[in-house]
Amino acid sequence: MKNIKIKGLALLLSLFTLTGCDFMDCDESDNYTKEDVLDSYTRVKQLVTNIYGYLKADFCSIDGAMLDAATDDAIHIYDSSNIQRFVNGTWSANNTVDDQWSNYYTGIRAANLYLAETANLTFDDWKYSDEYENMMKCFNNYKYEVRFLRAYFYFELIRRYHNVPFVTEVLTQDEANQVTPATFETIAQFIVDECSDLANYLPVDYKSFPDAETGRVTKGTALALKARMLLYMASPLYSSDNAENWKKAAKAAYEIIGSSSELGYKLVKYSDLFNDTNNKVAEVILARATGENGDFEKANFPMGVEGGSTSTCPTQNLVDAYEMTDGSAFDWSNPDMKANPYANRDPRMGMTIVYNNMKWPVNNVEIWEGGANGLPIENATTTGYYLQKYVNNSISFESGSKVTAKNHNWILFRYAEVLLNYAEAMVNAFHNPDYKDGELPLSAREAVNQVRARADVNMPELPSGMSEADFVKRLKNERRVELAFEGHRFWDVRRWKDLDETADIYGVKVVKNGDDFEYTKFLLESRTITDNLYFYPIANTERFKNPNLGQNPGW
């Protein structure tokens, strides 16, 4: 291989796509040789940092929209966004949306390359440095972090595209263009096995490492991906009703729950999960930092608020999913509830959604027709709601404001999801919400009730003796409200094969009469649901490169 120079470390990894390239395939005018990179601990560390960079955060990541805008939980206000292809019938192999094929395969190739090229490095020139021991402690852990990232990238690929090429070594361009897809089951089992192995090597935390960095992969992260992968493998989209698969998923989740004290995980206040320091709380297992900015606030502050332009508008479907504080369902046929629909509701609603007459971000928001933040103002919400979760109201774009940016950290895994994963696996494995035994000493109902009982939520317990059907309905609703706008709903309704239930999208019309408001639920749109929507199409641009890829059914 010729001794090519490279200009910057980001360029090393930016070229490593599935279509293949040399290790340093860039022009001769750059700065570092391959040996320069591999002889430098700092540059090797940067290779790892760049692989972390392929993790996605959904702060309006899909052409200015969140993935939840492609579910029954929200709509995106701008018709020009590609997110609309998910719901308006124009999604196709030629008109893709959220096409992550290249992103994740670039990350996978970067991981494969790192693992191949850095094996057995010793940085001999630094052997007698005071920092050598710490340096090698970090370096020896990097391979485990990179292996996890590769497994995670494959998880993201198979839940989008189902059967995809499975590559764990560096390919030439010709080799890459001839690979054939492996089955979902093959890659899913690889992810499970890889995470099981990595849990033996990854640290519980990085407190004993130099700089005690946050945001790095831990033992708990590997166990969380394993539990999530096994839950998907047991779900109806991927498996028939197989009790053994559900038991495996339950056991994987309990690996975390049963060791939560050792791993350092516990439920915290809901209000602490989505601010600028959420990556430091005990509930968060892994978060993707995106830096200090105010872009998400500009996109989601209501129209009529300085700097706000609307983007993600929660639906009435989601608002109706939040229970009353006594645990009963909200009911539009109840005149008292209809007259004051936001009173006495699950506190998570008021920490997720902005509704009429709520103080946000500074003043009471006027979503009523003719109000400062409502129709007919151009691009005002059409559902009657604005987004609050992850939106930082300490930011202001008013003239003279000193706070126009804050840190944002996208949660990839957190402990509440693990509890809900466990509950779902347990009830499907044993068909009894109250079942527990010596190996799995927490019932599905108890796991859900832990989530409901967090300090600033305090929702009533689900009662003992519920039927399996009633419990599963409540559990699905619990996932919906607990994990809203965290990127789960889109995948949950698919793995449950519940897409047909998400076609009708509702909003609320708000009319002001003197000092009172009148609320009317209405049908905003009806979407066409077809079986091909359960998996993404493989882009024709990729299939032209590699005719062995095939295509998912219906595309």
Coordinates of C-alpha atoms in Angstrom, one line a residue, residues 12-455:
L12 CA -9.7 9.3 7.6
L13 CA -13.1 8.1 8.5
S14 CA -15.2 10.1 6.1
L15 CA -14.1 8.0 3.2
F16 CA -14.7 4.6 4.7
T17 CA -18.0 3.6 3.1
L18 CA -19.2 0.2 2.2
T19 CA -18.2 0.9 -1.4
G20 CA -14.6 0.6 -0.4
C21 CA -11.4 2.6 -0.4
D22 CA -7.8 2.4 0.6
F23 CA -6.9 3.2 4.2
M24 CA -5.6 6.6 3.3
D25 CA -7.3 7.1 0.0
C26 CA -6.9 10.9 -0.4
D27 CA -4.6 13.3 -2.2
E28 CA -0.8 13.7 -1.7
S29 CA -1.0 17.3 -0.4
D30 CA -2.3 16.3 3.0
N31 CA -0.4 16.2 6.3
Y32 CA -0.2 12.8 8.0
T33 CA 1.1 9.4 6.9
K34 CA -0.6 6.2 8.1
E35 CA 2.3 5.7 10.4
D36 CA 2.0 9.2 11.7
V37 CA -1.6 8.4 12.7
L38 CA -1.0 5.0 14.2
D39 CA 2.1 6.1 16.1
S40 CA 0.2 8.9 17.9
Y41 CA -2.1 8.0 20.8
T42 CA -3.9 11.4 20.3
R43 CA -4.7 10.7 16.7
V44 CA -5.8 7.1 17.4
K45 CA -8.1 8.5 20.1
Q46 CA -9.5 10.9 17.5
L47 CA -10.3 7.9 15.3
V48 CA -12.5 6.5 18.1
T49 CA -14.1 9.9 18.6
N50 CA -15.0 10.1 15.0
I51 CA -16.6 6.7 15.1
Y52 CA -18.8 7.9 17.9
G53 CA -19.8 10.7 15.6
Y54 CA -21.9 8.3 13.5
L55 CA -24.4 8.0 16.4
K56 CA -27.5 9.9 15.5
A57 CA -29.4 12.5 17.5
D58 CA -33.0 13.4 16.5
F59 CA -33.0 17.1 17.2
C60 CA -35.0 17.7 14.0
S61 CA -32.5 15.5 12.1
I62 CA -34.8 14.5 9.2
D63 CA -34.9 17.4 6.9
G64 CA -35.8 19.7 9.8
A65 CA -38.2 17.2 11.4
M66 CA -38.2 14.7 14.2
L67 CA -39.0 11.0 13.5
D68 CA -42.0 11.3 15.7
A69 CA -43.6 13.5 13.1
A70 CA -44.0 10.3 11.1
T71 CA -46.1 8.7 13.8
D72 CA -49.5 9.4 15.3
D73 CA -47.9 11.4 18.1
A74 CA -47.0 14.4 16.0
I75 CA -47.1 16.2 12.6
H76 CA -44.4 18.4 11.1
I77 CA -45.9 21.8 10.2
Y78 CA -43.9 22.3 6.9
D79 CA -45.2 20.3 3.9
S80 CA -41.9 20.8 2.1
S81 CA -40.0 18.5 4.5
N82 CA -39.0 15.0 3.4
I83 CA -40.5 13.7 6.6
Q84 CA -43.9 14.0 4.8
R85 CA -42.9 11.1 2.5
F86 CA -43.5 8.7 5.4
V87 CA -47.2 9.6 5.5
N88 CA -48.3 11.1 2.2
G89 CA -47.6 8.1 -0.2
T90 CA -44.5 9.5 -1.9
W91 CA -41.9 7.4 0.0
S92 CA -40.1 5.1 -2.4
A93 CA -36.8 3.6 -3.4
N94 CA -36.2 6.7 -5.5
N95 CA -37.6 9.2 -3.0
T96 CA -36.1 8.0 0.3
V97 CA -36.4 9.6 3.7
D98 CA -34.2 9.0 6.8
D99 CA -32.0 6.9 4.5
Q100 CA -29.2 5.9 6.9
W101 CA -27.6 3.2 4.8
S102 CA -24.5 5.2 3.9
N103 CA -24.1 6.8 7.4
Y104 CA -24.1 3.5 9.3
Y105 CA -22.1 1.6 6.8
T106 CA -19.5 4.3 6.9
G107 CA -19.4 4.0 10.6
I108 CA -19.1 0.2 10.4
R109 CA -16.3 0.4 7.9
A110 CA -14.5 2.9 10.2
A111 CA -15.0 0.5 13.1
N112 CA -13.7 -2.4 11.1
L113 CA -10.7 -0.4 9.9
Y114 CA -9.9 0.7 13.4
L115 CA -10.1 -2.8 14.8
A116 CA -7.9 -4.1 12.0
E117 CA -5.2 -1.4 12.0
T118 CA -4.8 -0.6 15.7
A119 CA -4.6 -4.2 17.0
N120 CA -1.5 -4.6 19.2
L121 CA -0.3 -1.0 19.1
T122 CA 2.0 -0.2 22.0
F123 CA 3.1 3.4 21.5
D124 CA 6.6 2.5 22.5
D125 CA 7.8 6.1 22.2
W126 CA 5.7 6.9 25.2
K127 CA 6.6 3.9 27.4
Y128 CA 8.6 6.0 29.9
S129 CA 6.1 8.8 30.0
D130 CA 4.2 9.4 33.3
E131 CA 1.0 9.2 31.3
Y132 CA 1.7 5.9 29.6
E133 CA -0.2 3.7 32.0
N134 CA -3.4 5.8 31.7
M135 CA -2.9 6.1 28.0
M136 CA -2.8 2.3 27.6
K137 CA -5.8 1.9 29.9
C138 CA -7.8 4.0 27.6
F139 CA -6.4 2.6 24.4
N140 CA -7.1 -1.0 25.6
N141 CA -10.7 -0.1 26.2
Y142 CA -11.2 1.6 22.8
K143 CA -11.6 -1.7 20.9
Y144 CA -14.5 -2.6 23.1
E145 CA -16.2 0.8 22.6
V146 CA -15.7 0.5 18.9
R147 CA -17.1 -3.1 18.8
F148 CA -20.2 -1.8 20.6
L149 CA -20.6 1.1 18.2
R150 CA -20.4 -1.3 15.3
A151 CA -23.1 -3.5 16.9
Y152 CA -25.3 -0.5 17.5
F153 CA -24.9 0.6 13.9
Y154 CA -26.0 -2.8 12.7
F155 CA -29.0 -2.6 15.1
E156 CA -30.1 0.7 13.4
L157 CA -29.7 -0.8 10.0
I158 CA -31.7 -4.0 10.5
R159 CA -34.6 -2.3 12.2
R160 CA -34.8 0.0 9.1
Y161 CA -33.9 -2.4 6.3
H162 CA -34.4 -5.9 7.8
N163 CA -31.9 -8.1 5.9
V164 CA -28.6 -6.2 5.1
P165 CA -25.0 -7.1 4.3
F166 CA -23.0 -8.2 7.3
V167 CA -19.3 -7.2 7.2
T168 CA -16.8 -7.3 10.0
E169 CA -13.6 -6.8 7.9
V170 CA -12.4 -4.1 5.6
L171 CA -13.5 -4.7 2.0
T172 CA -12.2 -3.5 -1.3
Q173 CA -14.6 -1.6 -3.5
D174 CA -15.2 -4.6 -5.7
E175 CA -15.8 -6.8 -2.7
A176 CA -18.2 -4.3 -1.2
N177 CA -20.2 -4.2 -4.4
Q178 CA -20.8 -7.9 -4.4
V179 CA -21.9 -8.6 -0.8
T180 CA -25.2 -10.3 -0.3
P181 CA -27.6 -9.5 2.6
A182 CA -27.5 -11.6 5.8
T183 CA -30.7 -12.3 7.6
F184 CA -32.1 -10.1 10.3
E185 CA -31.8 -13.1 12.7
T186 CA -28.1 -13.6 11.9
I187 CA -27.2 -10.0 12.6
A188 CA -29.5 -9.7 15.6
Q189 CA -27.8 -12.7 17.2
F190 CA -24.4 -11.2 16.4
I191 CA -25.5 -8.1 18.3
V192 CA -26.7 -10.1 21.3
D193 CA -23.5 -12.2 21.4
E194 CA -21.3 -9.2 20.9
C195 CA -23.0 -7.2 23.7
S196 CA -22.8 -10.2 26.0
D197 CA -19.1 -10.5 25.5
L198 CA -18.5 -6.7 25.7
A199 CA -20.2 -6.6 29.1
N200 CA -17.3 -8.6 30.5
Y201 CA -14.8 -6.0 29.5
L202 CA -16.4 -2.5 29.4
P203 CA -16.2 -0.5 32.6
V204 CA -19.3 0.3 34.7
D205 CA -18.2 4.0 34.4
Y206 CA -15.1 6.1 33.6
K207 CA -14.5 7.6 37.0
S208 CA -11.1 5.8 37.2
F209 CA -10.1 6.9 33.7
P210 CA -8.3 10.1 32.8
D211 CA -10.7 13.0 32.6
A212 CA -13.6 10.8 33.8
E213 CA -15.3 11.4 30.4
T214 CA -19.1 11.1 30.0
G215 CA -20.9 9.9 26.9
R216 CA -18.7 6.8 26.4
V217 CA -19.9 3.3 26.1
T218 CA -20.1 1.3 29.4
K219 CA -21.1 -2.2 30.6
G220 CA -24.6 -1.0 31.1
T221 CA -24.8 0.4 27.6
A222 CA -23.9 -3.1 26.1
L223 CA -26.5 -4.7 28.4
A224 CA -29.1 -2.2 27.3
L225 CA -28.6 -2.8 23.6
K226 CA -28.7 -6.5 24.2
A227 CA -32.0 -6.2 26.1
R228 CA -33.5 -4.0 23.4
M229 CA -32.3 -6.3 20.6
L230 CA -33.8 -9.3 22.3
L231 CA -37.1 -7.5 22.8
Y232 CA -37.2 -6.7 19.0
M233 CA -36.4 -10.3 18.2
A234 CA -39.3 -11.5 20.3
S235 CA -41.8 -8.9 18.9
P236 CA -44.6 -9.9 16.4
L237 CA -42.9 -8.3 13.4
Y238 CA -39.9 -10.6 13.8
S239 CA -41.2 -13.7 15.6
S240 CA -44.3 -15.7 16.2
D241 CA -45.6 -15.9 19.7
N242 CA -42.6 -17.6 21.2
A243 CA -42.4 -17.6 25.0
E244 CA -38.7 -18.6 25.0
N245 CA -37.8 -15.5 23.0
W246 CA -39.7 -13.3 25.4
K247 CA -38.0 -15.0 28.4
K248 CA -34.6 -14.3 26.9
A249 CA -35.6 -10.6 26.5
A250 CA -36.9 -10.5 30.1
K251 CA -33.7 -12.1 31.5
A252 CA -31.5 -9.6 29.5
A253 CA -33.4 -6.6 30.9
Y254 CA -33.2 -8.1 34.4
E255 CA -29.4 -8.2 34.0
I256 CA -29.5 -4.5 34.3
I257 CA -32.4 -4.2 36.8
G258 CA -30.9 -6.7 39.2
S259 CA -27.5 -4.9 39.0
S260 CA -28.9 -1.4 38.9
S261 CA -27.1 -0.3 42.1
E262 CA -23.8 -1.7 40.9
L263 CA -24.3 -0.1 37.5
G264 CA -25.4 3.2 39.0
Y265 CA -28.8 3.5 37.4
K266 CA -32.0 4.7 39.0
L267 CA -35.1 6.7 38.1
V268 CA -34.8 10.4 38.5
K269 CA -37.3 13.3 38.2
Y270 CA -38.8 13.4 34.8
S271 CA -38.1 17.1 34.6
D272 CA -34.3 16.4 34.9
L273 CA -34.2 14.1 31.9
F274 CA -34.4 16.6 29.0
N275 CA -32.4 19.7 30.1
D276 CA -28.9 20.7 29.3
T277 CA -27.3 18.5 32.0
N278 CA -29.4 15.4 31.4
N279 CA -26.3 13.4 30.4
K280 CA -25.1 13.5 34.0
V281 CA -28.2 12.0 35.7
A282 CA -28.4 8.5 37.0
E283 CA -31.2 7.3 34.7
V284 CA -29.3 8.0 31.5
I285 CA -27.3 5.0 30.2
L286 CA -26.0 6.6 27.0
A287 CA -26.6 10.1 25.5
R288 CA -25.3 11.7 22.3
A289 CA -24.0 15.2 23.0
T290 CA -24.6 17.7 20.1
G291 CA -23.0 20.7 21.7
E292 CA -24.2 24.1 22.7
N293 CA -26.8 25.7 20.4
G294 CA -30.3 27.0 20.2
D295 CA -31.4 25.4 16.9
F296 CA -33.9 23.1 18.5
E297 CA -35.5 26.0 20.3
K298 CA -35.7 28.1 17.1
A299 CA -37.4 25.1 15.4
N300 CA -39.9 24.5 18.2
F301 CA -40.7 27.7 20.0
P302 CA -44.3 28.6 19.1
M303 CA -45.1 31.0 16.3
G304 CA -45.5 34.4 17.9
V305 CA -42.5 33.8 20.2
E306 CA -39.4 35.8 19.2
G307 CA -37.3 33.5 17.1
G308 CA -39.8 30.6 17.1
S309 CA -40.9 28.9 13.8
T310 CA -42.8 25.8 14.9
S311 CA -41.8 22.4 13.7
T312 CA -43.0 19.4 15.7
C313 CA -46.7 19.7 16.7
P314 CA -48.0 17.0 19.1
T315 CA -51.3 15.5 18.1
Q316 CA -54.5 15.1 20.1
N317 CA -53.9 11.3 19.8
L318 CA -50.9 11.7 22.1
V319 CA -52.6 14.1 24.4
D320 CA -55.5 11.7 24.9
A321 CA -53.1 9.0 25.9
Y322 CA -52.1 10.8 29.1
E323 CA -54.3 9.6 32.0
M324 CA -56.0 11.6 34.6
T325 CA -54.1 11.9 37.9
D326 CA -56.3 9.2 39.4
G327 CA -55.3 6.7 36.7
S328 CA -58.5 6.8 34.7
A329 CA -58.6 7.5 31.0
F330 CA -59.4 10.9 29.6
D331 CA -62.8 10.9 28.1
W332 CA -64.1 13.6 25.7
S333 CA -67.7 12.5 26.4
N334 CA -67.2 13.7 30.0
P335 CA -68.4 17.3 30.1
D336 CA -66.1 18.3 32.9
M337 CA -63.0 16.8 31.2
K338 CA -63.9 18.4 27.9
A339 CA -64.4 21.8 29.4
N340 CA -61.0 21.8 31.1
P341 CA -59.0 19.0 29.2
Y342 CA -55.6 19.8 30.7
A343 CA -56.5 19.8 34.4
N344 CA -55.6 16.9 36.6
R345 CA -53.6 15.0 34.0
D346 CA -50.5 12.8 34.2
P347 CA -47.7 15.4 35.0
R348 CA -45.6 14.0 32.1
M349 CA -48.1 15.7 29.7
G350 CA -47.2 19.1 31.0
M351 CA -43.5 18.3 30.7
T352 CA -43.8 17.1 27.2
I353 CA -46.5 19.2 25.4
V354 CA -47.3 22.8 25.3
Y355 CA -51.1 23.4 25.4
N356 CA -53.4 26.4 25.3
N357 CA -53.0 29.0 28.1
M358 CA -49.9 27.2 29.5
K359 CA -47.0 29.5 30.5
W360 CA -44.4 28.8 27.8
P361 CA -41.6 29.8 27.3
V362 CA -42.3 33.0 29.3
N363 CA -45.8 34.1 28.8
N364 CA -49.1 32.2 28.5
V365 CA -49.3 30.6 25.1
E366 CA -52.4 31.6 23.1
I367 CA -53.3 28.7 20.8
W368 CA -56.9 29.8 20.5
E369 CA -57.9 30.9 17.0
G370 CA -56.9 34.5 16.7
G371 CA -54.4 34.3 19.7
A372 CA -50.8 35.3 19.6
N373 CA -49.6 31.7 18.9
G374 CA -52.6 30.2 17.0
L375 CA -54.2 30.2 13.6
P376 CA -54.6 31.9 11.3
I377 CA -50.9 33.0 11.9
E378 CA -48.9 31.3 9.1
N379 CA -47.2 28.1 10.3
A380 CA -48.9 28.2 13.7
T381 CA -49.8 24.7 15.0
T382 CA -52.6 22.9 13.2
T383 CA -53.0 20.3 15.9
G384 CA -53.5 22.8 18.8
Y385 CA -50.2 21.9 20.5
Y386 CA -46.5 22.7 20.5
L387 CA -43.5 20.6 21.7
Q388 CA -41.9 21.1 25.1
K389 CA -39.7 18.0 25.6
Y390 CA -36.1 18.7 25.0
V391 CA -36.9 22.4 24.3
N392 CA -35.0 24.6 26.8
N393 CA -37.1 27.6 27.9
S394 CA -34.1 29.3 29.5
I395 CA -33.1 30.2 26.0
S396 CA -34.5 33.4 24.6
F397 CA -34.1 35.1 21.2
E398 CA -35.5 38.4 22.4
S399 CA -33.2 41.5 21.8
G400 CA -30.5 41.7 24.5
S401 CA -30.9 38.1 25.6
K402 CA -27.7 36.6 27.1
V403 CA -28.8 33.0 26.8
T404 CA -29.3 32.0 23.2
A405 CA -27.7 28.5 23.4
K406 CA -27.5 25.5 25.7
N407 CA -26.1 22.0 25.6
H408 CA -28.3 19.4 24.1
N409 CA -27.8 15.6 24.7
W410 CA -30.0 13.1 22.9
I411 CA -30.9 10.1 25.1
L412 CA -30.1 6.8 23.3
F413 CA -30.8 4.5 26.3
R414 CA -32.2 5.2 29.8
Y415 CA -33.3 3.0 32.7
A416 CA -37.0 3.6 32.4
E417 CA -36.9 2.0 28.9
V418 CA -35.2 -1.0 30.4
L419 CA -38.0 -1.4 33.0
L420 CA -40.6 -1.1 30.3
N421 CA -38.8 -3.6 28.1
Y422 CA -38.7 -6.0 31.0
A423 CA -42.4 -5.6 31.7
E424 CA -43.3 -6.2 28.0
A425 CA -41.1 -9.3 27.8
M426 CA -42.4 -10.7 31.1
V427 CA -46.2 -10.4 30.3
N428 CA -45.7 -11.9 26.9
A429 CA -43.6 -14.8 28.3
F430 CA -45.8 -15.7 31.2
H431 CA -49.2 -14.1 30.3
N432 CA -49.7 -12.8 33.8
P433 CA -48.8 -9.2 34.8
D434 CA -48.2 -10.4 38.4
Y435 CA -45.9 -13.4 37.6
K436 CA -42.5 -13.5 39.1
D437 CA -40.1 -16.2 40.3
G438 CA -36.7 -16.7 41.8
E439 CA -34.9 -16.0 38.6
L440 CA -37.1 -13.0 37.6
P441 CA -38.2 -11.6 41.0
L442 CA -39.9 -8.5 39.6
S443 CA -43.4 -8.8 38.0
A444 CA -44.3 -6.9 34.8
R445 CA -46.8 -4.8 36.8
E446 CA -44.2 -3.9 39.4
A447 CA -41.7 -2.8 36.8
V448 CA -44.3 -0.5 35.2
N449 CA -45.3 0.9 38.6
Q450 CA -41.7 1.9 39.3
V451 CA -41.8 4.1 36.2
R452 CA -45.1 5.6 37.2
A453 CA -44.0 6.3 40.7
R454 CA -41.0 8.5 39.9
A455 CA -40.7 11.5 42.2

